[in-house]
Amino acid sequence: MSRDLYRLALAVLHPGFEGTSAPDWLRRALGEGLGGVVLFARNAIGAPLVKELRAENPGVVVAIDEEGGTVTRLEVGAGSSFPGNRALGVVDDAGLTERVGRQIGRMLAELDITLDYAPSADVNANPANPVIGVRSFGPDPDLVARHTAAFVRGVQGAGVAACAKHFPGHGDTVTDSHLALPTVHASREELLARDLPPFRAAIEAGVRSVMTGHLLVPALDPDAPATLSQAALTELLRGELGFDGMVVTDAIEMRAVAAMASPGEIAVRALNAGADAICIGIAGEDGLREIRDAVVAAVRDGVLPEERLAEAAGRVRALSDWYAARPADREAARADVDPGVGLTAAREALTVTGTARLDRAPLVVEVNTRLSQAVDPDTPTGITAALTTLLPGTTMVRLERDAPLPDLGSPAQDGGGAGPGRPDPDGGRPVVLVVHDAARHAWVRDVVDAAVAARPDAIVVDTGVPGPPTGATHVATHGISRVSAQAAAERLAR
């Protein structure tokens, strides 16, 4: 009985770990019934690592955040091969989105990864949102719904489980839940009409998992964030929307919930609310044991019904069984290589205002907007590298907040440092400003205004949700990725 209870508790815990191989404590936990493991870029992810994990527990749910675009764990160094959700929403071709989802699923199938924490089904209703932005397919519920369903079909058609997040919708927030608890100030009617259609669409498409958002939604529950709310998870997600797959929490060390209680108590409250798997981004042996013991104690003390814990463990096992039953889908996906789909999508997503082109190597000024905590800090915009490939001699200056503009030189006399025609050797070299979400940052707009005043021929590239066009040419990539950078560089240098 005691051993079974400990196994049930371990089955619902899904920790991450430090290092590039499975540490001893993780191996032991897997052998004792640990249900899942979350992989991050820091783990140097590859098939041998996943094989290590499965050697201890063949049914372990191996999960990863591989959204494409800004959030990638497999392609952090060079940037993603896919442009990300907003770019796909701008193109608005559901068939193309499904192709991208299938290729992401294929990448994960090759590594034997069970679950992709994607897509983001959030409707980016608030332009000031600091954490969703280009991770959303867009601000329109119907558009987000059809692309969420297409992405789910693509990933799961490749034999890998998908996960719609962040329920009930992180799009109308001005706070990053990594840092504090956001509040969604919307009526129940507005939630039903705006935020929930993408989750309905994902469920109708057969999505195997839904991730909770650490969001206070008073229209659903004035006292508890969705991750800890029976009203959100049991009554709404299970009852009204009819979802019967695995519900996984967002990482419980995020400050939105971590500031409320100990990790063990957060895990117990989430399980009581209706969650099935507890994502723990950073655990370690002591942390995992503490959470496991808290879950066991809650059952023994009557705080958490054992039937609820067994149900949660059963849903984790059901997802693992779903994956195990689809080797043929993964084998077919491995053979279905579609190498150009990401670049095709990135090219079609470009929004360009103006006709200026680069006729020689530019100075690139990267205005360093700090990206969300969800984005690996090593993720590059890629613009400088892409331009250097096409225009050797390209140089880059990174501009931090409050730093003065570098000397941008002066425009060529024919107005053409960045324009058509023959360059004037006495003129200044072309200038390219690279920004992210300029519309959301007053200081970035000030930098752009000052740079364009000094160099009216400057080209501005915005890799985020763009604001009004400025500069001689304005290029919106609608995302950070290797292919988005390549598409922008091709457009400017051709």
XYZ file of C-alpha atoms in Angstrom:
494
model
C 0.000 0.000 0.000
C 2.694 2.490 1.018
C 4.867 1.591 -1.968
C 1.880 1.944 -4.318
C 1.098 5.370 -2.896
C 4.660 6.568 -3.428
C 4.560 5.284 -7.013
C 1.298 7.115 -7.637
C 2.809 10.316 -6.268
C 5.902 9.965 -8.446
C 3.786 9.172 -11.512
C 2.279 12.668 -11.531
C 5.580 14.538 -11.100
C 7.421 15.743 -14.220
C 10.708 17.462 -13.276
C 13.494 19.006 -15.274
C 17.147 18.555 -14.342
C 20.570 20.116 -14.743
C 23.272 18.586 -16.919
C 23.564 16.768 -20.213
C 22.995 13.256 -18.890
C 20.497 11.809 -16.458
C 21.773 12.290 -12.883
C 21.699 9.361 -10.485
C 18.759 10.723 -8.491
C 16.682 10.992 -11.662
C 17.552 7.452 -12.729
C 16.498 6.157 -9.334
C 13.245 8.090 -9.426
C 12.445 6.768 -12.903
C 13.003 3.240 -11.667
C 10.639 3.959 -8.770
C 7.848 5.124 -11.082
C 8.538 8.790 -11.961
C 5.981 9.571 -14.635
C 7.655 12.287 -16.681
C 10.754 14.344 -17.393
C 10.931 17.811 -18.977
C 13.878 18.618 -21.252
C 15.427 22.068 -21.683
C 18.133 23.473 -23.946
C 20.575 23.209 -21.039
C 20.336 19.406 -21.327
C 21.956 19.282 -24.802
C 19.011 17.234 -26.015
C 19.637 14.226 -28.232
C 18.501 10.670 -28.806
C 21.133 9.173 -26.432
C 19.776 11.249 -23.532
C 16.209 10.162 -24.176
C 17.397 6.563 -24.461
C 19.023 6.935 -21.023
C 15.697 8.009 -19.559
C 13.710 5.243 -21.232
C 16.208 2.611 -20.078
C 15.019 3.280 -16.515
C 11.318 3.657 -17.366
C 10.233 2.820 -20.935
C 6.875 4.544 -20.452
C 8.207 7.842 -19.132
C 6.529 10.899 -20.642
C 9.437 12.882 -22.090
C 8.253 16.464 -22.650
C 9.719 19.562 -24.262
C 8.769 23.158 -25.150
C 9.232 23.169 -28.920
C 6.839 25.820 -30.212
C 8.962 26.889 -33.158
C 9.996 30.510 -33.576
C 10.925 32.312 -30.395
C 10.538 29.323 -28.055
C 12.781 26.458 -29.103
C 14.813 24.010 -27.066
C 16.306 21.982 -29.913
C 17.583 24.865 -32.059
C 18.580 27.536 -29.564
C 22.070 28.101 -30.967
C 21.165 28.758 -34.598
C 17.513 29.718 -34.222
C 14.417 27.760 -35.136
C 13.768 26.256 -38.566
C 10.163 27.458 -38.220
C 8.968 31.072 -37.953
C 6.586 30.684 -35.002
C 2.872 31.079 -34.442
C 2.293 34.732 -35.244
C 4.012 34.370 -38.612
C 1.778 31.388 -39.381
C -1.268 33.397 -38.363
C -0.228 36.283 -40.639
C 0.029 33.870 -43.580
C -3.279 32.293 -42.465
C -2.929 29.038 -44.376
C -4.078 26.231 -42.069
C -2.565 23.636 -44.372
C 0.831 25.315 -44.051
C 0.466 25.414 -40.257
C -0.322 21.695 -40.227
C 2.777 21.025 -42.345
C 4.906 22.990 -39.872
C 3.354 21.114 -36.937
C 4.094 17.822 -38.661
C 7.747 18.751 -39.174
C 8.121 19.762 -35.534
C 6.489 16.462 -34.609
C 8.914 14.674 -36.942
C 11.910 16.267 -35.172
C 10.589 15.078 -31.818
C 9.726 11.618 -33.161
C 13.327 11.185 -34.273
C 14.397 11.779 -30.665
C 11.650 9.565 -29.151
C 10.100 12.525 -27.279
C 6.535 11.873 -26.092
C 4.976 15.292 -25.628
C 5.384 18.757 -27.107
C 4.236 21.609 -24.868
C 2.777 23.339 -27.917
C 0.898 25.051 -29.409
C 0.221 28.252 -27.540
C -3.551 28.562 -27.938
C -3.602 32.010 -26.349
C -5.430 34.808 -28.160
C -3.059 37.791 -27.964
C -5.850 40.238 -27.194
C -3.680 42.736 -25.320
C -0.904 44.395 -27.373
C 0.958 45.119 -24.112
C 1.252 41.396 -23.297
C 4.868 40.802 -22.219
C 5.031 37.004 -22.449
C 2.784 35.785 -25.302
C 3.096 38.216 -28.217
C 4.482 36.384 -31.265
C 3.918 33.034 -29.529
C 0.212 33.494 -30.326
C -1.256 32.946 -33.782
C -2.823 36.399 -33.418
C -5.517 38.566 -31.789
C -8.564 36.991 -33.476
C -10.214 33.991 -31.742
C -11.350 32.299 -34.955
C -7.912 32.588 -36.546
C -6.196 31.259 -33.414
C -8.715 28.409 -33.182
C -8.204 27.123 -36.729
C -4.415 27.328 -36.515
C -4.330 25.728 -33.062
C -6.299 22.784 -34.432
C -4.056 22.582 -37.522
C -0.885 22.574 -35.420
C -2.305 19.854 -33.160
C -3.198 17.725 -36.187
C 0.305 18.181 -37.569
C 2.194 17.236 -34.406
C -0.079 14.365 -33.437
C -0.226 13.049 -36.993
C 3.517 12.487 -36.531
C 2.820 10.283 -33.513
C 3.827 12.841 -30.858
C 1.356 14.254 -28.330
C 0.549 17.976 -28.469
C -0.408 20.273 -25.578
C -2.649 23.344 -25.892
C -1.595 26.104 -23.502
C -2.033 28.241 -21.348
C -5.593 27.446 -20.231
C -7.884 29.390 -19.971
C -5.832 31.906 -21.993
C -2.797 34.090 -21.230
C -3.389 36.580 -24.052
C -5.110 39.410 -22.178
C -2.466 39.998 -19.521
C 0.144 42.663 -18.815
C 2.143 40.552 -16.350
C 4.564 37.709 -17.071
C 3.515 34.743 -14.914
C 7.177 33.772 -14.571
C 7.542 36.880 -12.404
C 4.162 37.515 -10.730
C 0.508 36.470 -10.847
C -1.352 38.003 -13.823
C -5.049 38.811 -13.617
C -7.387 38.448 -16.579
C -10.024 41.158 -16.210
C -12.726 39.723 -18.451
C -16.311 38.628 -17.964
C -17.257 34.997 -18.293
C -19.042 35.851 -21.541
C -15.899 37.457 -22.937
C -13.803 34.451 -21.942
C -16.235 32.114 -23.683
C -16.249 34.205 -26.858
C -12.590 35.236 -27.017
C -10.244 32.982 -25.033
C -11.864 29.563 -25.086
C -12.548 28.909 -28.822
C -8.913 27.816 -29.482
C -9.082 25.337 -26.604
C -12.408 24.013 -27.887
C -10.830 23.608 -31.321
C -7.823 21.789 -29.865
C -10.074 19.417 -27.937
C -12.156 18.747 -31.059
C -8.894 18.015 -32.913
C -8.083 15.372 -30.279
C -5.313 17.159 -28.389
C -3.843 14.805 -25.795
C -2.812 17.403 -23.211
C -3.724 20.881 -21.975
C -1.381 23.057 -19.912
C -2.777 25.314 -17.210
C -1.928 28.994 -17.003
C -0.906 30.551 -13.705
C -3.609 33.196 -14.136
C -6.135 34.702 -11.768
C -9.433 34.871 -13.651
C -11.987 36.338 -11.220
C -14.895 35.565 -13.566
C -14.092 31.881 -13.008
C -12.568 31.916 -9.521
C -11.839 35.086 -7.537
C -9.593 33.296 -5.051
C -7.285 30.883 -6.896
C -5.268 30.984 -10.135
C -6.451 28.580 -12.814
C -3.724 26.036 -11.987
C -5.182 25.701 -8.477
C -8.856 26.192 -9.317
C -11.486 23.441 -9.456
C -13.799 25.921 -11.161
C -11.301 26.337 -14.015
C -9.932 22.804 -14.365
C -12.701 20.463 -13.216
C -15.883 22.433 -13.854
C -14.885 24.334 -17.002
C -12.157 22.325 -18.755
C -13.444 18.862 -17.842
C -17.144 19.568 -17.423
C -18.121 22.215 -19.961
C -15.415 21.666 -22.583
C -15.335 17.888 -22.177
C -11.564 17.415 -22.114
C -10.569 13.964 -20.876
C -6.824 13.962 -21.613
C -3.879 14.860 -19.391
C -3.877 18.275 -17.719
C -0.348 19.462 -16.916
C 0.555 22.535 -14.910
C 2.889 25.216 -16.112
C 6.123 25.041 -14.128
C 5.319 25.426 -10.438
C 8.491 27.348 -9.604
C 7.124 30.313 -11.587
C 6.528 33.180 -9.180
C 2.822 33.460 -10.040
C 2.180 30.405 -7.850
C 5.521 29.817 -6.119
C 4.991 32.973 -4.045
C 1.822 31.479 -2.557
C 3.055 28.310 -0.868
C 5.701 25.591 -0.811
C 6.164 23.467 -3.955
C 4.595 20.489 -2.200
C 1.495 22.430 -1.242
C 1.182 23.890 -4.751
C 1.359 20.354 -6.188
C -1.337 19.090 -3.820
C -3.623 22.035 -4.549
C -3.160 21.617 -8.305
C -3.997 17.914 -8.105
C -7.090 18.668 -6.036
C -8.128 21.244 -8.627
C -7.968 18.660 -11.410
C -4.405 18.725 -12.758
C -2.844 15.358 -13.586
C 0.842 16.180 -14.021
C 2.975 18.661 -12.098
C 5.657 20.313 -14.217
C 8.728 21.247 -12.168
C 11.267 23.094 -14.284
C 14.075 22.746 -11.766
C 13.769 20.093 -9.074
C 16.879 18.237 -7.897
C 16.755 15.208 -5.658
C 15.718 17.012 -2.471
C 13.065 19.070 -4.226
C 11.513 16.071 -5.940
C 11.462 14.083 -2.708
C 9.862 17.002 -0.848
C 7.036 17.288 -3.378
C 6.502 13.522 -3.531
C 6.312 13.307 0.253
C 3.880 16.226 0.411
C 1.539 14.460 -2.019
C 1.737 11.207 -0.040
C 1.111 13.044 3.246
C -1.893 14.848 1.746
C -3.460 11.523 0.804
C -2.779 10.011 4.233
C -4.205 13.093 5.961
C -7.360 13.073 3.859
C -6.519 16.367 2.134
C -6.106 14.766 -1.313
C -8.390 11.824 -2.143
C -6.397 8.785 -3.212
C -8.942 8.272 -6.022
C -8.031 11.703 -7.433
C -4.312 10.873 -7.315
C -4.940 7.508 -8.977
C -7.049 9.200 -11.657
C -4.252 11.696 -12.341
C -1.645 8.936 -12.571
C -3.959 7.043 -14.909
C -4.203 9.996 -17.270
C -0.401 10.283 -17.375
C -0.236 6.580 -18.180
C -2.930 6.974 -20.852
C -0.854 9.613 -22.631
C 2.181 7.340 -22.478
C 0.082 4.475 -23.870
C -1.215 6.705 -26.693
C 2.385 7.442 -27.679
C 3.439 3.795 -27.417
C 0.635 2.781 -29.791
C 1.844 5.018 -32.647
C 5.252 3.836 -33.841
C 3.930 3.570 -37.401
C 2.908 7.251 -37.399
C 6.360 8.254 -36.200
C 8.061 6.052 -38.758
C 5.985 7.612 -41.547
C 6.760 11.095 -40.267
C 10.506 10.414 -40.172
C 10.344 9.647 -43.880
C 8.200 12.702 -44.632
C 10.912 15.359 -44.658
C 9.641 18.786 -45.749
C 12.812 20.869 -45.359
C 11.636 24.076 -46.987
C 8.324 24.512 -45.187
C 9.678 26.784 -42.434
C 11.430 29.154 -44.834
C 8.382 29.181 -47.104
C 6.212 30.242 -44.171
C 8.737 32.868 -43.057
C 8.913 34.399 -46.534
C 5.148 34.532 -46.877
C 4.791 36.119 -43.426
C 7.048 39.126 -44.131
C 5.274 42.470 -44.050
C 7.311 45.108 -45.896
C 6.654 48.841 -46.177
C 8.999 50.859 -48.393
C 11.313 49.989 -51.255
C 14.830 50.596 -49.916
C 17.348 47.798 -50.440
C 20.856 47.091 -49.234
C 23.545 47.440 -51.888
C 26.506 46.873 -49.555
C 27.327 45.603 -46.086
C 25.399 47.517 -43.424
C 25.884 48.469 -39.814
C 23.267 46.546 -37.828
C 22.124 48.120 -34.555
C 20.349 45.505 -32.448
C 18.230 47.265 -29.847
C 18.347 44.798 -26.994
C 14.816 44.350 -25.714
C 14.818 41.706 -23.001
C 12.665 38.851 -24.170
C 10.213 36.941 -21.994
C 11.384 34.468 -19.372
C 9.917 31.722 -21.581
C 12.594 32.389 -24.193
C 16.021 30.847 -23.727
C 18.480 33.743 -23.200
C 20.817 32.352 -25.880
C 18.181 32.624 -28.629
C 19.564 34.988 -31.329
C 17.503 37.237 -33.603
C 19.708 35.974 -36.414
C 19.397 39.131 -38.533
C 23.091 40.059 -38.402
C 24.223 36.530 -39.237
C 21.794 36.290 -42.154
C 22.880 39.633 -43.574
C 26.558 38.750 -43.152
C 26.032 35.620 -45.254
C 24.653 37.708 -48.100
C 26.721 40.859 -47.531
C 30.155 40.026 -46.077
C 31.524 42.846 -43.973
C 28.254 43.443 -42.132
C 28.966 44.635 -38.586
C 26.767 44.795 -35.512
C 26.403 46.972 -32.417
C 24.103 45.853 -29.595
C 22.367 48.762 -27.927
C 21.236 48.341 -24.332
C 18.569 50.471 -22.694
C 19.763 54.000 -21.816
C 22.903 53.599 -23.935
C 23.623 56.371 -26.449
C 23.191 55.737 -30.153
C 26.445 54.864 -31.899
C 27.720 57.104 -34.668
C 25.476 56.197 -37.583
C 27.322 58.262 -40.170
C 25.403 60.212 -42.772
C 23.336 59.130 -45.747
C 24.971 58.825 -49.129
C 24.523 61.961 -51.245
C 22.188 60.174 -53.613
C 20.093 59.144 -50.596
C 21.251 55.723 -51.392
C 23.344 54.135 -48.691
C 20.395 51.799 -48.315
C 18.615 52.681 -51.523
C 18.683 51.604 -55.131
C 21.313 52.721 -57.567
C 25.073 52.986 -57.297
C 26.473 53.763 -53.836
C 28.253 57.035 -53.217
C 31.702 56.138 -51.797
C 31.644 59.316 -49.685
C 28.273 58.488 -48.117
C 27.630 56.620 -44.872
C 27.230 52.875 -44.870
C 23.668 51.543 -44.723
C 22.062 51.259 -41.276
C 19.674 48.502 -40.188
C 17.893 48.793 -36.843
C 16.667 45.492 -35.379
C 13.986 45.804 -32.702
C 11.484 43.498 -31.010
C 7.963 44.605 -30.072
C 8.798 48.288 -30.618
C 5.130 49.183 -30.134
C 5.340 47.843 -26.564
C 8.449 49.763 -25.471
C 8.543 53.563 -25.403
C 12.328 53.612 -25.027
C 12.734 51.462 -28.142
C 10.478 53.804 -30.122
C 12.590 56.737 -28.908
C 15.741 54.986 -30.130
C 14.164 54.290 -33.511
C 12.936 57.884 -33.841
C 16.391 59.248 -33.030
C 18.092 56.854 -35.429
C 15.693 57.609 -38.276
C 16.093 61.350 -37.659
C 19.860 60.935 -38.013
C 19.570 58.487 -40.889
C 16.291 58.853 -42.808
C 17.536 56.075 -45.092
C 17.685 53.583 -42.190
C 15.934 50.247 -42.503
C 13.963 49.010 -39.487
C 13.358 45.299 -38.876
C 10.868 44.392 -36.121
C 10.960 40.742 -35.045
C 7.977 41.056 -32.705
C 4.411 42.337 -32.891
C 5.048 45.420 -35.045
C 3.894 48.965 -34.542
C 3.395 51.637 -37.248
C 6.051 51.408 -39.986
C 8.994 53.778 -39.787
C 12.283 54.210 -41.625
C 13.037 54.107 -45.338
C 11.853 50.502 -45.265
C 10.130 48.674 -42.431
C 10.214 44.881 -42.326
C 8.080 42.919 -39.880
C 9.134 39.275 -39.555
C 6.458 38.508 -36.923
C 8.875 36.275 -35.063
C 12.427 35.396 -34.098
C 13.853 32.391 -35.926
C 16.666 31.457 -38.258
C 14.270 31.269 -41.203
C 12.605 34.596 -40.355
C 16.027 36.245 -40.334
C 16.952 34.582 -43.615
C 13.713 35.706 -45.253
C 14.250 39.301 -44.115
C 17.882 39.343 -45.261
C 16.947 37.960 -48.665
C 14.277 40.612 -49.065
C 16.638 43.451 -48.185
C 19.737 42.327 -50.047
C 18.235 41.082 -53.304
